[in-house]
PDB file of C-alpha atoms in Angstrom:
ATOM      1  CA  MET U 134      42.168  12.624  26.549  1.00  0.00           C
ATOM      2  CA  ALA U 135      38.196  12.948  26.807  1.00  0.00           C
ATOM      3  CA  LEU U 136      36.119  12.159  23.856  1.00  0.00           C
ATOM      4  CA  SER U 137      33.862  14.826  22.438  1.00  0.00           C
ATOM      5  CA  LYS U 138      30.212  14.554  23.099  1.00  0.00           C
ATOM      6  CA  ILE U 139      28.248  13.049  19.698  1.00  0.00           C
ATOM      7  CA  ASP U 140      24.657  14.672  18.864  1.00  0.00           C
ATOM      8  CA  GLY U 141      22.838  11.969  17.471  1.00  0.00           C
ATOM      9  CA  THR U 142      20.747  14.471  14.904  1.00  0.00           C
ATOM     10  CA  ASN U 143      23.814  15.013  12.838  1.00  0.00           C
ATOM     11  CA  LEU U 144      24.702  10.962  12.329  1.00  0.00           C
ATOM     12  CA  ILE U 145      22.329  11.060   9.043  1.00  0.00           C
ATOM     13  CA  THR U 146      24.241  13.945   7.390  1.00  0.00           C
ATOM     14  CA  GLY U 147      27.114  13.157   4.827  1.00  0.00           C
ATOM     15  CA  LEU U 148      25.735   9.468   3.995  1.00  0.00           C
ATOM     16  CA  PRO U 149      25.994   8.752   0.278  1.00  0.00           C
ATOM     17  CA  ALA U 150      22.855   9.137  -1.709  1.00  0.00           C
ATOM     18  CA  GLY U 151      21.038   5.579  -1.704  1.00  0.00           C
ATOM     19  CA  SER U 152      21.657   5.316   2.194  1.00  0.00           C
ATOM     20  CA  VAL U 153      18.790   3.650   3.840  1.00  0.00           C
ATOM     21  CA  LEU U 154      18.186   6.457   6.889  1.00  0.00           C
ATOM     22  CA  GLN U 155      15.077   5.054   8.554  1.00  0.00           C
ATOM     23  CA  THR U 156      12.416   2.087   8.260  1.00  0.00           C
ATOM     24  CA  VAL U 157       8.903   2.110   9.597  1.00  0.00           C
ATOM     25  CA  GLN U 158       6.502  -0.696   9.215  1.00  0.00           C
ATOM     26  CA  GLY U 159       2.584  -0.652   9.324  1.00  0.00           C
ATOM     27  CA  THR U 160       0.383  -3.843   9.957  1.00  0.00           C
ATOM     28  CA  THR U 161      -3.327  -4.469  10.106  1.00  0.00           C
ATOM     29  CA  ASN U 162      -5.437  -7.552  10.362  1.00  0.00           C
ATOM     30  CA  SER U 163      -8.580  -5.642  10.819  1.00  0.00           C
ATOM     31  CA  ALA U 164     -11.186  -6.929   8.258  1.00  0.00           C
ATOM     32  CA  ALA U 165     -12.110  -3.905   5.803  1.00  0.00           C
ATOM     33  CA  THR U 166     -15.352  -5.252   3.757  1.00  0.00           C
ATOM     34  CA  ILE U 167     -15.388  -3.433   0.436  1.00  0.00           C
ATOM     35  CA  THR U 168     -18.618  -4.112  -2.082  1.00  0.00           C
ATOM     36  CA  SER U 169     -18.114  -0.884  -4.117  1.00  0.00           C
ATOM     37  CA  ALA U 170     -15.983   0.435  -7.160  1.00  0.00           C
ATOM     38  CA  THR U 171     -15.244   3.553  -4.796  1.00  0.00           C
ATOM     39  CA  LEU U 172     -11.494   3.315  -3.596  1.00  0.00           C
ATOM     40  CA  THR U 173     -11.922   2.776   0.176  1.00  0.00           C
ATOM     41  CA  ASP U 174      -9.614   3.010   3.109  1.00  0.00           C
ATOM     42  CA  THR U 175      -8.325  -0.720   3.691  1.00  0.00           C
ATOM     43  CA  GLY U 176      -6.787   0.142   7.272  1.00  0.00           C
ATOM     44  CA  LEU U 177      -3.271  -0.432   6.067  1.00  0.00           C
ATOM     45  CA  SER U 178      -0.939   2.531   6.828  1.00  0.00           C
ATOM     46  CA  GLY U 179       2.267   3.714   7.631  1.00  0.00           C
ATOM     47  CA  ALA U 180       3.702   7.534   9.003  1.00  0.00           C
ATOM     48  CA  ILE U 181       6.995   8.524   8.366  1.00  0.00           C
ATOM     49  CA  THR U 182       9.034  11.820   8.821  1.00  0.00           C
ATOM     50  CA  PRO U 183      11.578  12.547   5.983  1.00  0.00           C
ATOM     51  CA  SER U 184      14.684  13.907   7.471  1.00  0.00           C
ATOM     52  CA  SER U 185      15.302  16.039   3.992  1.00  0.00           C
ATOM     53  CA  THR U 186      13.319  17.287   1.349  1.00  0.00           C
ATOM     54  CA  SER U 187      15.802  15.627  -1.097  1.00  0.00           C
ATOM     55  CA  ASN U 188      15.228  12.398   0.323  1.00  0.00           C
ATOM     56  CA  LYS U 189      12.831   9.687  -1.147  1.00  0.00           C
ATOM     57  CA  ILE U 190      10.433   7.189   0.451  1.00  0.00           C
ATOM     58  CA  LEU U 191      10.137   3.513  -1.007  1.00  0.00           C
ATOM     59  CA  VAL U 192       6.785   2.243   0.050  1.00  0.00           C
ATOM     60  CA  ILE U 193       6.190  -1.539  -0.235  1.00  0.00           C
ATOM     61  CA  SER U 194       3.011  -3.609   0.820  1.00  0.00           C
ATOM     62  CA  ASN U 195       1.366  -6.805   0.657  1.00  0.00           C
ATOM     63  CA  SER U 196      -2.433  -6.500   1.005  1.00  0.00           C
ATOM     64  CA  MET U 197      -4.192  -9.742   1.712  1.00  0.00           C
ATOM     65  CA  VAL U 198      -7.393 -10.068   0.079  1.00  0.00           C
ATOM     66  CA  TYR U 199     -10.644 -12.497   0.344  1.00  0.00           C
ATOM     67  CA  ALA U 200     -12.419 -12.025  -2.926  1.00  0.00           C
ATOM     68  CA  SER U 201     -16.073 -13.614  -3.376  1.00  0.00           C
ATOM     69  CA  ARG U 202     -17.982 -13.662  -6.478  1.00  0.00           C
ATOM     70  CA  ALA U 203     -21.177 -14.875  -7.764  1.00  0.00           C
ATOM     71  CA  ASP U 204     -19.995 -15.179 -11.115  1.00  0.00           C
ATOM     72  CA  ASN U 205     -16.796 -15.609 -13.089  1.00  0.00           C
ATOM     73  CA  THR U 206     -15.028 -12.517 -13.039  1.00  0.00           C
ATOM     74  CA  GLN U 207     -13.942 -10.267  -9.776  1.00  0.00           C
ATOM     75  CA  HIS U 208     -12.017  -7.022 -10.423  1.00  0.00           C
ATOM     76  CA  LEU U 209     -10.120  -5.594  -7.652  1.00  0.00           C
ATOM     77  CA  ASP U 210      -8.503  -2.084  -8.054  1.00  0.00           C
ATOM     78  CA  ILE U 211      -5.941  -0.870  -5.482  1.00  0.00           C
ATOM     79  CA  ALA U 212      -4.282   2.634  -5.042  1.00  0.00           C
ATOM     80  CA  LEU U 213      -1.466   4.060  -2.641  1.00  0.00           C
ATOM     81  CA  LEU U 214      -1.848   7.448  -1.247  1.00  0.00           C
ATOM     82  CA  ARG U 215       0.144   9.751   0.550  1.00  0.00           C
ATOM     83  CA  ASP U 216      -1.876  11.728   2.881  1.00  0.00           C
ATOM     84  CA  THR U 217      -4.873  12.338   0.773  1.00  0.00           C
ATOM     85  CA  THR U 218      -3.181  12.406  -2.650  1.00  0.00           C
ATOM     86  CA  ASN U 219      -3.469   9.149  -5.148  1.00  0.00           C
ATOM     87  CA  ILE U 220       0.057   8.935  -6.141  1.00  0.00           C
ATOM     88  CA  PHE U 221       0.037   5.377  -7.623  1.00  0.00           C
ATOM     89  CA  ASN U 222      -2.437   3.222  -9.220  1.00  0.00           C
ATOM     90  CA  PRO U 223      -0.923   0.132 -10.750  1.00  0.00           C
ATOM     91  CA  SER U 224      -3.256  -0.790 -13.856  1.00  0.00           C
ATOM     92  CA  THR U 225      -3.591  -3.318 -16.600  1.00  0.00           C
ATOM     93  CA  SER U 226      -5.892  -1.356 -18.582  1.00  0.00           C
ATOM     94  CA  SER U 227      -7.526   1.873 -18.621  1.00  0.00           C
ATOM     95  CA  GLY U 228     -10.557   2.729 -16.720  1.00  0.00           C
ATOM     96  CA  SER U 229     -11.394   5.102 -13.666  1.00  0.00           C
ATOM     97  CA  PRO U 230      -9.909   3.991 -11.547  1.00  0.00           C
ATOM     98  CA  PRO U 231      -7.721   1.680 -13.595  1.00  0.00           C
ATOM     99  CA  LYS U 232      -8.652  -2.096 -13.316  1.00  0.00           C
ATOM    100  CA  ALA U 233      -5.636  -3.237 -11.555  1.00  0.00           C
ATOM    101  CA  PHE U 234      -6.210  -7.021 -10.797  1.00  0.00           C
ATOM    102  CA  ASP U 235      -8.534  -9.455 -12.827  1.00  0.00           C
ATOM    103  CA  ILE U 236      -9.425 -12.516 -10.513  1.00  0.00           C
ATOM    104  CA  ASN U 237     -11.001 -15.024 -12.316  1.00  0.00           C
ATOM    105  CA  ILE U 238     -12.972 -17.116 -10.434  1.00  0.00           C
ATOM    106  CA  ASP U 239     -15.007 -20.086 -12.086  1.00  0.00           C
ATOM    107  CA  GLY U 240     -17.964 -21.823  -9.878  1.00  0.00           C
ATOM    108  CA  ALA U 241     -21.672 -20.881  -8.564  1.00  0.00           C
ATOM    109  CA  SER U 242     -22.199 -18.432  -6.120  1.00  0.00           C
ATOM    110  CA  GLY U 243     -19.977 -18.473  -3.008  1.00  0.00           C
ATOM    111  CA  THR U 244     -16.830 -19.142  -4.695  1.00  0.00           C
ATOM    112  CA  TYR U 245     -14.183 -17.203  -3.114  1.00  0.00           C
ATOM    113  CA  TYR U 246     -10.258 -16.503  -3.899  1.00  0.00           C
ATOM    114  CA  ARG U 247      -7.890 -15.569  -1.595  1.00  0.00           C
ATOM    115  CA  VAL U 248      -4.743 -13.167  -3.228  1.00  0.00           C
ATOM    116  CA  ILE U 249      -1.811 -11.387  -2.125  1.00  0.00           C
ATOM    117  CA  ILE U 250      -1.676  -7.840  -3.976  1.00  0.00           C
ATOM    118  CA  PRO U 251       1.870  -6.581  -3.770  1.00  0.00           C
ATOM    119  CA  MET U 252       2.995  -3.159  -4.496  1.00  0.00           C
ATOM    120  CA  CYS U 253       6.083  -1.130  -4.551  1.00  0.00           C
ATOM    121  CA  TYR U 254       6.809   2.585  -5.349  1.00  0.00           C
ATOM    122  CA  LEU U 255       9.428   4.916  -4.828  1.00  0.00           C
ATOM    123  CA  ASP U 256       8.082   8.437  -3.853  1.00  0.00           C
ATOM    124  CA  SER U 257       9.555  11.910  -3.758  1.00  0.00           C
ATOM    125  CA  PRO U 258       7.691  13.637  -0.944  1.00  0.00           C
ATOM    126  CA  SER U 259       9.752  16.500  -1.150  1.00  0.00           C
ATOM    127  CA  THR U 260       9.026  17.509   2.638  1.00  0.00           C
ATOM    128  CA  THR U 261      10.468  17.112   6.215  1.00  0.00           C
ATOM    129  CA  SER U 262       6.662  16.819   7.696  1.00  0.00           C
ATOM    130  CA  SER U 263       5.269  13.747   8.958  1.00  0.00           C
ATOM    131  CA  THR U 264       3.853  11.960   5.840  1.00  0.00           C
ATOM    132  CA  THR U 265       1.172   9.168   6.153  1.00  0.00           C
ATOM    133  CA  TYR U 266       0.924   6.119   3.510  1.00  0.00           C
ATOM    134  CA  LYS U 267      -2.423   4.112   2.932  1.00  0.00           C
ATOM    135  CA  VAL U 268      -3.527   1.729   0.782  1.00  0.00           C
ATOM    136  CA  GLN U 269      -7.189   1.679  -0.741  1.00  0.00           C
ATOM    137  CA  GLY U 270      -8.996  -0.815  -2.745  1.00  0.00           C
ATOM    138  CA  ALA U 271     -12.029  -1.148  -4.448  1.00  0.00           C
ATOM    139  CA  CYS U 272     -14.482  -4.326  -5.626  1.00  0.00           C
ATOM    140  CA  ARG U 273     -15.569  -3.543  -9.316  1.00  0.00           C
ATOM    141  CA  THR U 274     -17.779  -6.046 -10.899  1.00  0.00           C
ATOM    142  CA  ALA U 275     -20.641  -6.147 -13.111  1.00  0.00           C
ATOM    143  CA  ASP U 276     -22.300  -8.596 -10.834  1.00  0.00           C
ATOM    144  CA  SER U 277     -22.523  -9.033  -6.905  1.00  0.00           C
ATOM    145  CA  GLY U 278     -18.986  -9.101  -5.654  1.00  0.00           C
ATOM    146  CA  THR U 279     -17.164  -8.524  -2.255  1.00  0.00           C
ATOM    147  CA  SER U 280     -13.792  -8.364  -1.366  1.00  0.00           C
ATOM    148  CA  VAL U 281     -12.342  -8.379   2.319  1.00  0.00           C
ATOM    149  CA  TRP U 282      -9.339  -7.243   2.943  1.00  0.00           C
ATOM    150  CA  GLN U 283      -7.276  -8.570   5.615  1.00  0.00           C
ATOM    151  CA  GLU U 284      -9.953 -11.281   6.514  1.00  0.00           C
ATOM    152  CA  GLY U 285      -9.664 -13.439   9.368  1.00  0.00           C
ATOM    153  CA  SER U 286      -6.151 -14.197  10.212  1.00  0.00           C
ATOM    154  CA  MET U 287      -4.641 -12.611   7.481  1.00  0.00           C
ATOM    155  CA  THR U 288      -2.120  -9.666   7.954  1.00  0.00           C
ATOM    156  CA  SER U 289      -1.435  -6.761   5.574  1.00  0.00           C
ATOM    157  CA  VAL U 290       2.072  -4.999   5.995  1.00  0.00           C
ATOM    158  CA  ILE U 291       3.350  -1.721   4.531  1.00  0.00           C
ATOM    159  CA  THR U 292       6.961  -0.732   4.975  1.00  0.00           C
ATOM    160  CA  LEU U 293       8.353   2.716   4.416  1.00  0.00           C
ATOM    161  CA  ILE U 294      12.293   3.094   3.817  1.00  0.00           C
ATOM    162  CA  GLU U 295      13.671   6.761   3.824  1.00  0.00           C
ATOM    163  CA  ILE U 296      16.235   6.809   1.153  1.00  0.00           C
ATOM    164  CA  ALA U 297      19.227   9.355   1.043  1.00  0.00           C
ATOM    165  CA  GLY U 298      18.780  11.993  -2.257  1.00  0.00           C
TER     166      GLY U 298
END
């Protein structure tokens, strides 16, 4: 008895909602120096092509940041974009952009802090076209400050997981 040929494009149909369909990971260790309050690309991104408009994309990222400050407080802002649309700004207070993280650095000029900024977001892109997710960051302070994303040997990671709808 001969077995029928299986077409791989049909293997993901009929799976129950919540099933993981594909996983994509992006990494970067290229430094992105940010000195302004304007959200700026950090170089951390990943692209995924959903197989159905009803599926969701779980985005998990860990951004590695080296922050320096001449005074006491460094404010780091972070945002997640789907293509060019800002879809997620975690915040602890209001503002434009929202203040996402306060790093209290006590000490003289040249004091620094290394931090991992985790982010997790479940998106409903409603498309079957290639979609790019990227992380942007900002360094907002009343005094001079700098944040270097992926400084030195630090590697930032973004993971995109397609989940059946």
